[in-house]
Short mmCIF file of C-alpha atoms and ligand atoms in Angstrom, two decimals:
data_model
loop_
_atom_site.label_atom_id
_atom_site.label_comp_id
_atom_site.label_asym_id
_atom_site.label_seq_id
_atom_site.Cartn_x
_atom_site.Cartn_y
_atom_site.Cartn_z
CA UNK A 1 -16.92 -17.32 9.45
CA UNK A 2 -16.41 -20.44 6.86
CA UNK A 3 -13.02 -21.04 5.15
CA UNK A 4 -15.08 -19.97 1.88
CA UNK A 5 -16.41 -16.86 3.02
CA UNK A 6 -12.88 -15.43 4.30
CA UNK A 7 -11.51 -16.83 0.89
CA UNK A 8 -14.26 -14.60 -0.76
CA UNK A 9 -13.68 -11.92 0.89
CA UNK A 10 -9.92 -11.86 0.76
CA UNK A 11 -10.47 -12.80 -3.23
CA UNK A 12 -13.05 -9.73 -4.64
CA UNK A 13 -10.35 -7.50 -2.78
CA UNK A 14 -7.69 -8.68 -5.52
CA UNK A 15 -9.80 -9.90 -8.38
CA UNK A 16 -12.78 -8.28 -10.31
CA UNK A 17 -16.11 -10.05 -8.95
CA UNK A 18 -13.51 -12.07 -6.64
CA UNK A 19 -13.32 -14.87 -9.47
CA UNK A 20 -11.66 -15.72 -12.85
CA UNK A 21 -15.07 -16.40 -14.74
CA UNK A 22 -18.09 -14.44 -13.76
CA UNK A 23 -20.86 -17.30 -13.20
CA UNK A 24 -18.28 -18.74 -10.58
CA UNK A 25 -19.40 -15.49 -8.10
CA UNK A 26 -22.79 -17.04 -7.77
CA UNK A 27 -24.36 -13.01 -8.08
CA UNK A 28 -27.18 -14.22 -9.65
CA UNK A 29 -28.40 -16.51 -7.41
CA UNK A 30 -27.66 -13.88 -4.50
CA UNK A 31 -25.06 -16.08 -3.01
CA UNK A 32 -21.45 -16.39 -2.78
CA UNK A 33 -19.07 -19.23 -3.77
CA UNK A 34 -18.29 -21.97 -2.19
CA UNK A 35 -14.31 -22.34 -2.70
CA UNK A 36 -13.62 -26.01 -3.78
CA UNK A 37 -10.91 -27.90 -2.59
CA UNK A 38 -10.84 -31.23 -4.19
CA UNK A 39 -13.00 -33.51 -6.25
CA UNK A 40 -13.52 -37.04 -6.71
CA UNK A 41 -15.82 -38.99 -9.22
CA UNK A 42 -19.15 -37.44 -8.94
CA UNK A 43 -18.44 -35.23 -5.49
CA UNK A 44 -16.79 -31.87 -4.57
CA UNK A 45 -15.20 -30.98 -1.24
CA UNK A 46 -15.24 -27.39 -0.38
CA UNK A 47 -12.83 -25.78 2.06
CA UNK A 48 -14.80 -25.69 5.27
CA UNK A 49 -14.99 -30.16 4.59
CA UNK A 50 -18.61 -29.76 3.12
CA UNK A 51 -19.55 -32.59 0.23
CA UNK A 52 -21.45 -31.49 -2.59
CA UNK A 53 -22.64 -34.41 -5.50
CA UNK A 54 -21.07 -31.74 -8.49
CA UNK A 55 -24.09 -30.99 -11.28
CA UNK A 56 -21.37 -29.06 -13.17
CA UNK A 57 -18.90 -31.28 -13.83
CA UNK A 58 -16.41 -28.29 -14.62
CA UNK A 59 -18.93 -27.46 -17.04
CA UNK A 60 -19.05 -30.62 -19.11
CA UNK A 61 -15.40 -31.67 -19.05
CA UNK A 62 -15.45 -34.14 -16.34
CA UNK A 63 -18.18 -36.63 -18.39
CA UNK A 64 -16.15 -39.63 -16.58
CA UNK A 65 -16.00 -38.32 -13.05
CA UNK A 66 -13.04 -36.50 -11.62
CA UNK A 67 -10.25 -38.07 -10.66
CA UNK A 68 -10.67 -40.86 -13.43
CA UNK A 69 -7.12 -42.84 -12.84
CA UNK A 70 -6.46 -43.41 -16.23
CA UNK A 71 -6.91 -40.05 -17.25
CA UNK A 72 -4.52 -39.11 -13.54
CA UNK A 73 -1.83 -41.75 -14.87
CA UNK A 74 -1.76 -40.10 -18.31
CA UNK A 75 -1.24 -36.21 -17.36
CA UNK A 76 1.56 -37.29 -14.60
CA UNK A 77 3.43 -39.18 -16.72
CA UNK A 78 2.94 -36.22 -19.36
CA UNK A 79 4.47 -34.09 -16.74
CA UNK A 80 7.28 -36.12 -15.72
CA UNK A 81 8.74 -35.91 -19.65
CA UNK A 82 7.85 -32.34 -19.36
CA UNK A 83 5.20 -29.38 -19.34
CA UNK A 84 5.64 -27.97 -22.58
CA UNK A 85 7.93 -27.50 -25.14
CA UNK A 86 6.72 -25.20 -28.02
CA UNK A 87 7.73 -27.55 -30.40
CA UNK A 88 5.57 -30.18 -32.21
CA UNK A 89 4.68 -33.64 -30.62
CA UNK A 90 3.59 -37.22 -30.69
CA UNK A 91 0.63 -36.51 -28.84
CA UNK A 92 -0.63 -33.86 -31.07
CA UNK A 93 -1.06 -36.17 -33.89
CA UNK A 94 -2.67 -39.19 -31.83
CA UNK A 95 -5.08 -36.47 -30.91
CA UNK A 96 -6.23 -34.91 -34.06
CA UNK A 97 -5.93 -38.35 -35.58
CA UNK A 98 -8.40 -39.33 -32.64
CA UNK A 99 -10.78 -36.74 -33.13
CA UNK A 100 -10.81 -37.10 -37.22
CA UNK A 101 -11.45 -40.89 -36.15
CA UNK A 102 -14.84 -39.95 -34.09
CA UNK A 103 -16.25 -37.32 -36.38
CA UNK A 104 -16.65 -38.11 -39.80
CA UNK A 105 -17.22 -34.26 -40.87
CA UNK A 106 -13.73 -33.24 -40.25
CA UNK A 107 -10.50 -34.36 -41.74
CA UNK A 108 -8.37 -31.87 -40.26
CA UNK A 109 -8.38 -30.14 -36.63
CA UNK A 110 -6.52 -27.18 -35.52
CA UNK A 111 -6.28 -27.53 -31.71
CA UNK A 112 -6.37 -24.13 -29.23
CA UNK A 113 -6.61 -23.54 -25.66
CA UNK A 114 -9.86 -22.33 -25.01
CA UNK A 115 -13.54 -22.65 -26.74
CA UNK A 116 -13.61 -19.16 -27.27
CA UNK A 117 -10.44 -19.18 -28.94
CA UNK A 118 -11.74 -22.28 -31.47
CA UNK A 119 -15.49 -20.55 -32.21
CA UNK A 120 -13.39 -17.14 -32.99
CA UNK A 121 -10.71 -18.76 -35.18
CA UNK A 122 -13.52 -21.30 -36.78
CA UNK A 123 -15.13 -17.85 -37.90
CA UNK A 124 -12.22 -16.31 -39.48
CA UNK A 125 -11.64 -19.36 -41.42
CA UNK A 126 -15.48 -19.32 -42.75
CA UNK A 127 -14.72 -15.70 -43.67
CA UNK A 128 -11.40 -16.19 -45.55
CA UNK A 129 -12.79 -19.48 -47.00
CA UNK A 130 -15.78 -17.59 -48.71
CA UNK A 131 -14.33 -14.48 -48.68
CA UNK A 132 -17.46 -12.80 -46.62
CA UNK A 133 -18.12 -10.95 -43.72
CA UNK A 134 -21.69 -11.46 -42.32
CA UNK A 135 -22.30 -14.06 -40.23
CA UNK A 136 -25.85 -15.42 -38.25
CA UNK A 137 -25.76 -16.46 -34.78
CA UNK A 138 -29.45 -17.26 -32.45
CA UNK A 139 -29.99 -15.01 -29.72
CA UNK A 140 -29.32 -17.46 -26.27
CA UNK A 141 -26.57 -19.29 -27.75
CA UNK A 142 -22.85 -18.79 -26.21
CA UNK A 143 -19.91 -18.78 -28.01
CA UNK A 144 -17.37 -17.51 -25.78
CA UNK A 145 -16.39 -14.54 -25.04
CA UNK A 146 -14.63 -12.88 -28.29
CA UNK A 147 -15.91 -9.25 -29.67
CA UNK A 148 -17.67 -10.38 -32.66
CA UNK A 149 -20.16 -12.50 -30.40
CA UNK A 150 -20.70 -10.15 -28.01
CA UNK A 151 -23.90 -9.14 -29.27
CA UNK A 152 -27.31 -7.24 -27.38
CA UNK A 153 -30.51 -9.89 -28.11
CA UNK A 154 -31.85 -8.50 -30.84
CA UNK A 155 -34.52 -8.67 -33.14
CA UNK A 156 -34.44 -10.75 -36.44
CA UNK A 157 -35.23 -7.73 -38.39
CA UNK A 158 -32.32 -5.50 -37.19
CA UNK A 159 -28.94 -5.72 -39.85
CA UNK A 160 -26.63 -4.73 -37.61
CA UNK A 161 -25.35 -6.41 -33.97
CA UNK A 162 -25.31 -3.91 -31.16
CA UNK A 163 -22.11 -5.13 -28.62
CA UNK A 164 -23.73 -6.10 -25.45
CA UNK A 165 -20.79 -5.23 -23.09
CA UNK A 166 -18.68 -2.28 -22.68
CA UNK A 167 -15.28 -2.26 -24.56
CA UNK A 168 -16.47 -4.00 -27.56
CA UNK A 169 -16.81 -1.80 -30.74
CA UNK A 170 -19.43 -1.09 -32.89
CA UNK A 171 -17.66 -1.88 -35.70
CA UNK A 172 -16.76 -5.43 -34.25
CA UNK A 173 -20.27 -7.21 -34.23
CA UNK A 174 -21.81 -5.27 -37.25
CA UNK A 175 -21.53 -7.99 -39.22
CA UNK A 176 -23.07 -10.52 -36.76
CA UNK A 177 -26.60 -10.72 -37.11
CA UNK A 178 -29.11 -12.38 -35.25
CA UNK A 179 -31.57 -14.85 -35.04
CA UNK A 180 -34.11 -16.86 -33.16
CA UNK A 181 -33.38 -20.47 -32.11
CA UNK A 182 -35.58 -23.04 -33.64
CA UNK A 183 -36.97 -20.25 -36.13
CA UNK A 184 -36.39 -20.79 -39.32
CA UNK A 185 -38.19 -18.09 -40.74
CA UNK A 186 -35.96 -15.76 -38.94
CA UNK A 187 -32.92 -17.28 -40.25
CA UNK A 188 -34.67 -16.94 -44.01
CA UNK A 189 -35.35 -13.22 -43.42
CA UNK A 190 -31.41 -12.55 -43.43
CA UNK A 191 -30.72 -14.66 -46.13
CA UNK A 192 -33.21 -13.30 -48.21
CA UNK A 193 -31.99 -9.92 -47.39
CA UNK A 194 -28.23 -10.56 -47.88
CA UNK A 195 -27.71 -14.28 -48.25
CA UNK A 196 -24.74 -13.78 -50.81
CA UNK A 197 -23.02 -11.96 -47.79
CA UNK A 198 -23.79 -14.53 -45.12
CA UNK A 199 -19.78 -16.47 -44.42
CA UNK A 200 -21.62 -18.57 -41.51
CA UNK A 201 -24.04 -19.78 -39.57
CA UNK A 202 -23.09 -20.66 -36.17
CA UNK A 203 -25.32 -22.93 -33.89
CA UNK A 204 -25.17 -24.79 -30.44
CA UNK A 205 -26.44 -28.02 -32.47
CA UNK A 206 -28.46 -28.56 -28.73
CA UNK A 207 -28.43 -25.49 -27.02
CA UNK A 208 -26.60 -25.35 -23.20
CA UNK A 209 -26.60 -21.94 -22.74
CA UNK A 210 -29.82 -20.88 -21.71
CA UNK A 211 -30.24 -23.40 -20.00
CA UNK A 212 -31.22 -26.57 -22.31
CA UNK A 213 -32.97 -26.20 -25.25
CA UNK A 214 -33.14 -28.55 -27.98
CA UNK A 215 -33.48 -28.32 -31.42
CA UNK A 216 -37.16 -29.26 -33.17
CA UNK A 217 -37.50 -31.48 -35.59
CA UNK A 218 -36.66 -29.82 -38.80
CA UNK A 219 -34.04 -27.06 -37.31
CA UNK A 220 -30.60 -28.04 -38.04
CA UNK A 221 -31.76 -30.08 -41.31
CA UNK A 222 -33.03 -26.40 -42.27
CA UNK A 223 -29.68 -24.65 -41.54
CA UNK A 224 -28.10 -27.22 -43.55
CA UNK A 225 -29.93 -26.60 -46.31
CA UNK A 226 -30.06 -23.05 -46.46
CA UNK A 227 -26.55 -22.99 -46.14
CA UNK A 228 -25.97 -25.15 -48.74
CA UNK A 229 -28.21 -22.85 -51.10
CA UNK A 230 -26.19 -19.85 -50.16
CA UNK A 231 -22.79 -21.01 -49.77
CA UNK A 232 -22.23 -19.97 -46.51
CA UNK A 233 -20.65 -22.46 -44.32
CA UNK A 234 -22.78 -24.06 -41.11
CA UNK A 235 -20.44 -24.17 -37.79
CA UNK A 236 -21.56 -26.37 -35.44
CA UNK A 237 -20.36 -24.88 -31.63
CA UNK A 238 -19.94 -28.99 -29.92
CA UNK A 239 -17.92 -26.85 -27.07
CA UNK A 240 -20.58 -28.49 -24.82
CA UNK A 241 -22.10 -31.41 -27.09
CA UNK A 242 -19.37 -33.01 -28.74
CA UNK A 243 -18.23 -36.23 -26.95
CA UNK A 244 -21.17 -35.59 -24.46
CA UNK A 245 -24.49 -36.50 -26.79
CA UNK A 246 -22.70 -38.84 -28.15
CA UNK A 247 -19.07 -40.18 -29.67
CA UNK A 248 -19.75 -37.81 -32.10
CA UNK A 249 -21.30 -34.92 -30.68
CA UNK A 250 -24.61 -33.21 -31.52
CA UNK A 251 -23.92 -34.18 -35.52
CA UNK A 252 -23.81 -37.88 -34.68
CA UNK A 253 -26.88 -38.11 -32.41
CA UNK A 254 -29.24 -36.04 -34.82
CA UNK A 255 -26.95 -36.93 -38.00
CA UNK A 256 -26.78 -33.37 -39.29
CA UNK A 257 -23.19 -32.68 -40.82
CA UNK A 258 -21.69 -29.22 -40.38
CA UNK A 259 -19.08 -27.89 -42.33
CA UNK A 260 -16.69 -26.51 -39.59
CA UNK A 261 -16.98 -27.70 -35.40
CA UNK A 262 -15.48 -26.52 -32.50
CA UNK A 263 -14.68 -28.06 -29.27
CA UNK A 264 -13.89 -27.47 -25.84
CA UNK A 265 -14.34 -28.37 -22.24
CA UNK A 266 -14.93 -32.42 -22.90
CA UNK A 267 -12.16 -32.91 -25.49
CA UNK A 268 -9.33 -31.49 -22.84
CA UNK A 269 -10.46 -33.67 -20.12
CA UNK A 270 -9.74 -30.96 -17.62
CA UNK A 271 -7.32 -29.36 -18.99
CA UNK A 272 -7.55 -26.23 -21.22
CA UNK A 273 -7.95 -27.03 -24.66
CA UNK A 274 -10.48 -26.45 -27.45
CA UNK A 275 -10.33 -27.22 -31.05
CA UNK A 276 -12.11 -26.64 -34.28
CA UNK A 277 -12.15 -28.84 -37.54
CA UNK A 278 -13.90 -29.64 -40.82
CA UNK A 279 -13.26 -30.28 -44.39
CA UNK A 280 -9.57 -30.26 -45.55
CA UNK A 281 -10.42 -28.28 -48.71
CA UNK A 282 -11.33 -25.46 -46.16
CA UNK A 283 -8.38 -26.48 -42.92
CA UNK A 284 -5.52 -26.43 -45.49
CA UNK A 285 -6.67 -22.44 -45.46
CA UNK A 286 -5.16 -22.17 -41.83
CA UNK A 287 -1.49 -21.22 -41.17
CA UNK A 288 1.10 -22.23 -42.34
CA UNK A 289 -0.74 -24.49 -44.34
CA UNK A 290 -2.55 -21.37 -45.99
CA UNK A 291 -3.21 -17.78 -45.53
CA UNK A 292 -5.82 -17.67 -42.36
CA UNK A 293 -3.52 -16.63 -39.42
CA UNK A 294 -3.96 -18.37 -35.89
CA UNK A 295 -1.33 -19.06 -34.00
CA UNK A 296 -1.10 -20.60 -29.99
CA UNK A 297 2.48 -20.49 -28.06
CA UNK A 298 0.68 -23.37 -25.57
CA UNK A 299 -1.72 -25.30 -28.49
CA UNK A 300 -1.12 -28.71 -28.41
CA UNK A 301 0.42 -28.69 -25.09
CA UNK A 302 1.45 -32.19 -24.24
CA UNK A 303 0.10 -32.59 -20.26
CA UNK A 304 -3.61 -31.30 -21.65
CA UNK A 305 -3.21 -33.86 -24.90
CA UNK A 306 -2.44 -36.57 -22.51
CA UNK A 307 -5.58 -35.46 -20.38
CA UNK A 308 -7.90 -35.04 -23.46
CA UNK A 309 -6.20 -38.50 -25.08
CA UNK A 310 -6.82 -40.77 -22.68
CA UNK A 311 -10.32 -39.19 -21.32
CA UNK A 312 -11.27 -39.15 -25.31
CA UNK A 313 -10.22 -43.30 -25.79
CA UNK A 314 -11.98 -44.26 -23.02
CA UNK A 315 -15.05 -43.12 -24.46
CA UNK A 316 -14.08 -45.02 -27.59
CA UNK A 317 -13.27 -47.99 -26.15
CA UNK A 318 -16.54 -48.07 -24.55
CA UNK A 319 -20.04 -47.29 -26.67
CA UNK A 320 -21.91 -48.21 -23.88
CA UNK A 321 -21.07 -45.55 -21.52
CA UNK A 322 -23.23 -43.25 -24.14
CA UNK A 323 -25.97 -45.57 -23.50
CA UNK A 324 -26.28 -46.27 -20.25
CA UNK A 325 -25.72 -42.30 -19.31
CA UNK A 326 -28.56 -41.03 -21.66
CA UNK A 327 -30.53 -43.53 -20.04
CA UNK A 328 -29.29 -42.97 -16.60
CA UNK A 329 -30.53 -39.22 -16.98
CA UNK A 330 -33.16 -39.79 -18.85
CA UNK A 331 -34.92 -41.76 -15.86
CA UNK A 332 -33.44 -38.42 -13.31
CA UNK A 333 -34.70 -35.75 -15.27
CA UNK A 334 -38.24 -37.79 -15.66
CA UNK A 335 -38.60 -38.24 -12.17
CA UNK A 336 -37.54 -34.70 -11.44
CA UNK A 337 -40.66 -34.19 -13.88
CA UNK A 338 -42.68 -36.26 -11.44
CA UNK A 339 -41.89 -34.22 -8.57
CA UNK A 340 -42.47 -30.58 -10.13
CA UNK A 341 -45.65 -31.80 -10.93
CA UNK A 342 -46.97 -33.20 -7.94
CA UNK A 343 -45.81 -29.93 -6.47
CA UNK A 344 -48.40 -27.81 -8.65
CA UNK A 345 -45.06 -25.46 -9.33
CA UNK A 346 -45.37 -23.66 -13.05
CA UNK A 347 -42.21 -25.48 -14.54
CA UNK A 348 -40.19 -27.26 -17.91
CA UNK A 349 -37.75 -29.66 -17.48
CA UNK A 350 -35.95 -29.72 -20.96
CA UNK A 351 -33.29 -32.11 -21.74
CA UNK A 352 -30.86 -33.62 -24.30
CA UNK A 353 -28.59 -36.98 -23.36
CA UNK A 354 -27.37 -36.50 -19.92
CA UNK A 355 -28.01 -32.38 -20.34
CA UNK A 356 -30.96 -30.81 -18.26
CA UNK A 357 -32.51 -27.31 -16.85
CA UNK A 358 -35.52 -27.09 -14.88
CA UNK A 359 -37.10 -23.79 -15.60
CA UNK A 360 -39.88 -22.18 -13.46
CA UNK A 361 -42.46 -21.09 -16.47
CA UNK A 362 -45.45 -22.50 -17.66
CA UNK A 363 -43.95 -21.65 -21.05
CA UNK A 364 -42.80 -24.21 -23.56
CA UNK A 365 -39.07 -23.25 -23.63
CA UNK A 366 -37.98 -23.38 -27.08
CA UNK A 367 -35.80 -20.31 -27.37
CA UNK A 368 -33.77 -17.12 -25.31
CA UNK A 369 -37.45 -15.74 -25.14
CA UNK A 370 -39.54 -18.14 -23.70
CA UNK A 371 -36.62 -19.34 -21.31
CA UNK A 372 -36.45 -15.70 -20.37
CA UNK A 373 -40.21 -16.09 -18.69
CA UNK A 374 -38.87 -18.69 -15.93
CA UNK A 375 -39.22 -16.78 -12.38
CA UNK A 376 -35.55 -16.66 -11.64
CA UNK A 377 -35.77 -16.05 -7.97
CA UNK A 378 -37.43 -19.15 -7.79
CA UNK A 379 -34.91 -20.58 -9.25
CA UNK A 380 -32.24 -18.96 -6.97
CA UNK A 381 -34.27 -20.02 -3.93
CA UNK A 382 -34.22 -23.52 -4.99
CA UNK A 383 -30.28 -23.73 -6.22
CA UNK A 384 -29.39 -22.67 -2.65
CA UNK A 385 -31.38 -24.89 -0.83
CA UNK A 386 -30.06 -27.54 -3.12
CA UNK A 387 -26.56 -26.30 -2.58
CA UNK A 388 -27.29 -25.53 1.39
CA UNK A 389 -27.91 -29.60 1.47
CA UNK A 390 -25.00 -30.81 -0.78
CA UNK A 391 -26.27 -30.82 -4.43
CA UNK A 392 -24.07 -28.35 -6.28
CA UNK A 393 -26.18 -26.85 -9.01
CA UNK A 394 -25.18 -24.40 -11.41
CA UNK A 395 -25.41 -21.02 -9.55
CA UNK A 396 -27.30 -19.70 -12.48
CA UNK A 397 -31.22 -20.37 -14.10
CA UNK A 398 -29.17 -20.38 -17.65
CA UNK A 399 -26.87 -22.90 -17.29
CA UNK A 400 -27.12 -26.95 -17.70
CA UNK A 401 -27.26 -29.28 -15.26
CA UNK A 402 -23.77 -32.06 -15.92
CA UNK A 403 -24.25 -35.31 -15.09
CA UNK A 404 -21.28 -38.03 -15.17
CA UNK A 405 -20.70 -41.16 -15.63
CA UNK A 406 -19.56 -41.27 -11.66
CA UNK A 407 -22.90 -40.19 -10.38
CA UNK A 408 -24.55 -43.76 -8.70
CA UNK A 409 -28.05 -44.47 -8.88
CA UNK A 410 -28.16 -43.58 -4.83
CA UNK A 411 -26.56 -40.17 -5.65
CA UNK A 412 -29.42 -39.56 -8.30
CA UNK A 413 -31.40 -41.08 -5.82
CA UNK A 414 -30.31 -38.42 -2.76
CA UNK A 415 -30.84 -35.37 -5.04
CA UNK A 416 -34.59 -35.90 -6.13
CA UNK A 417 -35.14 -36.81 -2.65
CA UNK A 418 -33.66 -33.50 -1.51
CA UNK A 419 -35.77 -31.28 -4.50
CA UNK A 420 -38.67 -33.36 -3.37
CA UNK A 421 -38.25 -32.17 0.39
CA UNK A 422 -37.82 -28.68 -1.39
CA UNK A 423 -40.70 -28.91 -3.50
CA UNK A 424 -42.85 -30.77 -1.06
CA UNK A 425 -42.11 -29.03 1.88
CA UNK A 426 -41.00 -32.20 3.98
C1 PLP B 1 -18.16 -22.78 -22.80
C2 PLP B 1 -18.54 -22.47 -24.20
C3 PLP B 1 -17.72 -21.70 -25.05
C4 PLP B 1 -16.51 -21.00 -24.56
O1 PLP B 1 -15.51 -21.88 -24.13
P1 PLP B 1 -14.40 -21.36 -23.10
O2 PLP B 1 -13.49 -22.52 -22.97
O3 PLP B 1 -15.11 -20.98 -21.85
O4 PLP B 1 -13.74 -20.19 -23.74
C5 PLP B 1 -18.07 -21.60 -26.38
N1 PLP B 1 -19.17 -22.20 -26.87
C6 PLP B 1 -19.99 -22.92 -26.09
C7 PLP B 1 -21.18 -23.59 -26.69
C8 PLP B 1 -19.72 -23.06 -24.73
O5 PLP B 1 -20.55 -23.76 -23.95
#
């Protein structure tokens, strides 16, 4: 028996699923984990000496590779003046003067530890800042894992939010209502219906979560101005676009300015952090500054600054990198077109920037419905040959496919070789 498998098995004996996050367990792909042990630029290394060329990227942080030395350099000389301090720092204001720097929509940033922790505080601020309750969010799109978003796919007509797992009250998602992506017209139903009610609107400005789907023409530019009509206050979740589509995020690349954003995974390099900003007419509402409480004994901790800092000015210091990896995976995902297509498979490939999914449908996927039709054991048969032959995919049909700035043209290369032997049967 592998390294992995003994891990596993020693692991579900002593933690629920045998992991700390739930798509980790590879359940639903039928397969179980592969336990890494290290990771340089675009590779893993598992226990059992296997080499993977990583697709997930830690799930969008590592957008330079891992192992990037100046981002190494920073955190250990972070650790060497010490892990953490509760007290404020140096490093906490070159980092929310950074990210004020990069995105022009916020003037003030609160940073966290986690992106759940940034999209649930970024919602209590919309609600004491207009002093409502409701708030719309599409069906598909993830915002971590707090009660309020916990909420069953619904239809646009229902009022209420059903929780959609066990432990979460009613009475916590009541006021979260749903919609579709990339329908407007279900987004208008709830405003006609109680638009004076409505705090927020929160949106994965490119959505990651259901696999890729982006936004048509017309989408965002209509949230912004419904909002605007209503008062209500458009969040943008960048937890997996900002920093990644572009310097700045999803609202830089399709120039669509939300009121309040959060962040995570990218902005800590690594490390946990998230964050969430806007306006200052709305921030100064946070505590102490003003009467919305959030609070974080390890926010701002100075080793996961230093990670974020320096992983966040390289990508400053160097426009280019934007460039040349939207092009880089523009070319990958359009030959991975090529390939599905010779293979007379049903598929989409959808992508944003360096962001892809290949989905097994003959569906258009433009929301949590149609990417619901992909065949999803087809999907699990091809992410374990691809992992069975050293390209580690997502373990799951509704995630994104990561790629870096480390991954070579030859790695690129290797993989649609490999899905073409898949898909070709050679
Ligand atoms: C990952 C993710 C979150 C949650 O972030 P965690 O750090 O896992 O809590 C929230 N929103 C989006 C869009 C995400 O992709």
């Amino acid at each position: 028996m592998g390294k992995s498998e003994t891990l596993f098995e020693r692991a579900v004996k002593v933690m629920p699923g045998g992991v700390n996050s739930p798509v980790r367990a590879f359940g639903s792909v039928g397969s179980t984990p592969r336990f890494i042990k290290s990771a340089k630029g675009a590779c893993l290394y598992d226990e059992d000496g296997n080499k993977y060329i990583d697709y997930i990227g830690s799930w969008g942080p590592m957008i330079l590779g891992h192992g990037q030395p100046e981002v190494l350099s920073s955190v250990i000389d972070a650790c060497k003046r010490g892990l953490s301090f509760g007290a404020a720092t140096a490093p906490e204001v070159e980092m929310a003067e950074l990210v004020c720097s990069l995105i022009p929509s916020i003037e003030m940033v609160r940073m966290v530890n986690s992106g759940t922790e940034a999209v649930m505080s970024a919602i209590r601020l919309a609600r004491g800042y207009t002093k409502r309750n409701k708030i719309i969010k599409f069906t598909g799109c993830y915002h971590g894992h707090s009660d309020g978003l916990l909420v069953k796919a619904g239809s646009g007509a229902m009022t209420s939010g059903i929780p959609d797992s066990l432990g979460v009250p009613a009475g916590c998602t009541q006021d979260t209502l749903s919609a579709d992506y990339n329908s407007l017209g279900s987004v208008t139903e709830h405003f006609q219906r109680c638009g004076e009610e409505i705090a927020a609107v929160i949106v994965e400005p490119a959505a990651a979560n259901m696999g890729v789907v982006p936004p048509k023409p017309g989408f965002l530019e209509g949230l912004r101005s419904l909002c605007d009509e209503y008062g209500t206050l458009l969040i943008f979740d960048e937890v997996i676009t900002g920093f990644r589509l572009g310097i700045s995020g999803a609202q830089g690349y399709y120039g669509i300015e939300p009121d309040l954003t959060t962040f995570g995974k990218i902005i800590g390099g690594g490390m946990p952090v998230g964050a969430y900003g806007g306006r200052r007419e709305i921030m100064e509402l946070v505590a102490p500054a003003g009467g919305v409480y959030q609070a974080g004994t390890l926010s701002g901790n100075p080793v996961a600054m230093a990670a974020g800092i320096a992983q966040l000015t390289i990508l400053k210091e160097h426009p280019e990198y934007y460039t040349d990896l939207n092009e880089k995976a523009n070319k990958f995902y359009q030959d991975m077109q090529k390939i599905l297509k010779k293979s007379g498979r049903p598929y989409q490939v959808n992508h944003v920037g360096s962001l892809g999914c290949l989905y097994f449908t003959e569906k258009e996927v433009a929301d949590y419905e149609s990417a619901k039709t992909s065949d999803t054991k087809a999907f699990a048969d091809y992410c374990n040959y691809m992992t069975a032959n050293g390209v580690y995919l997502a373990p799951s049909q509704f995630e994104a496919m990561f790629l870096s700035l480390a991954h070579t043209e030859e790695m690129l290369q290797e993989t649609l070789e490999i899905m073409e032997q898949y898909f070709m049967g050679t």
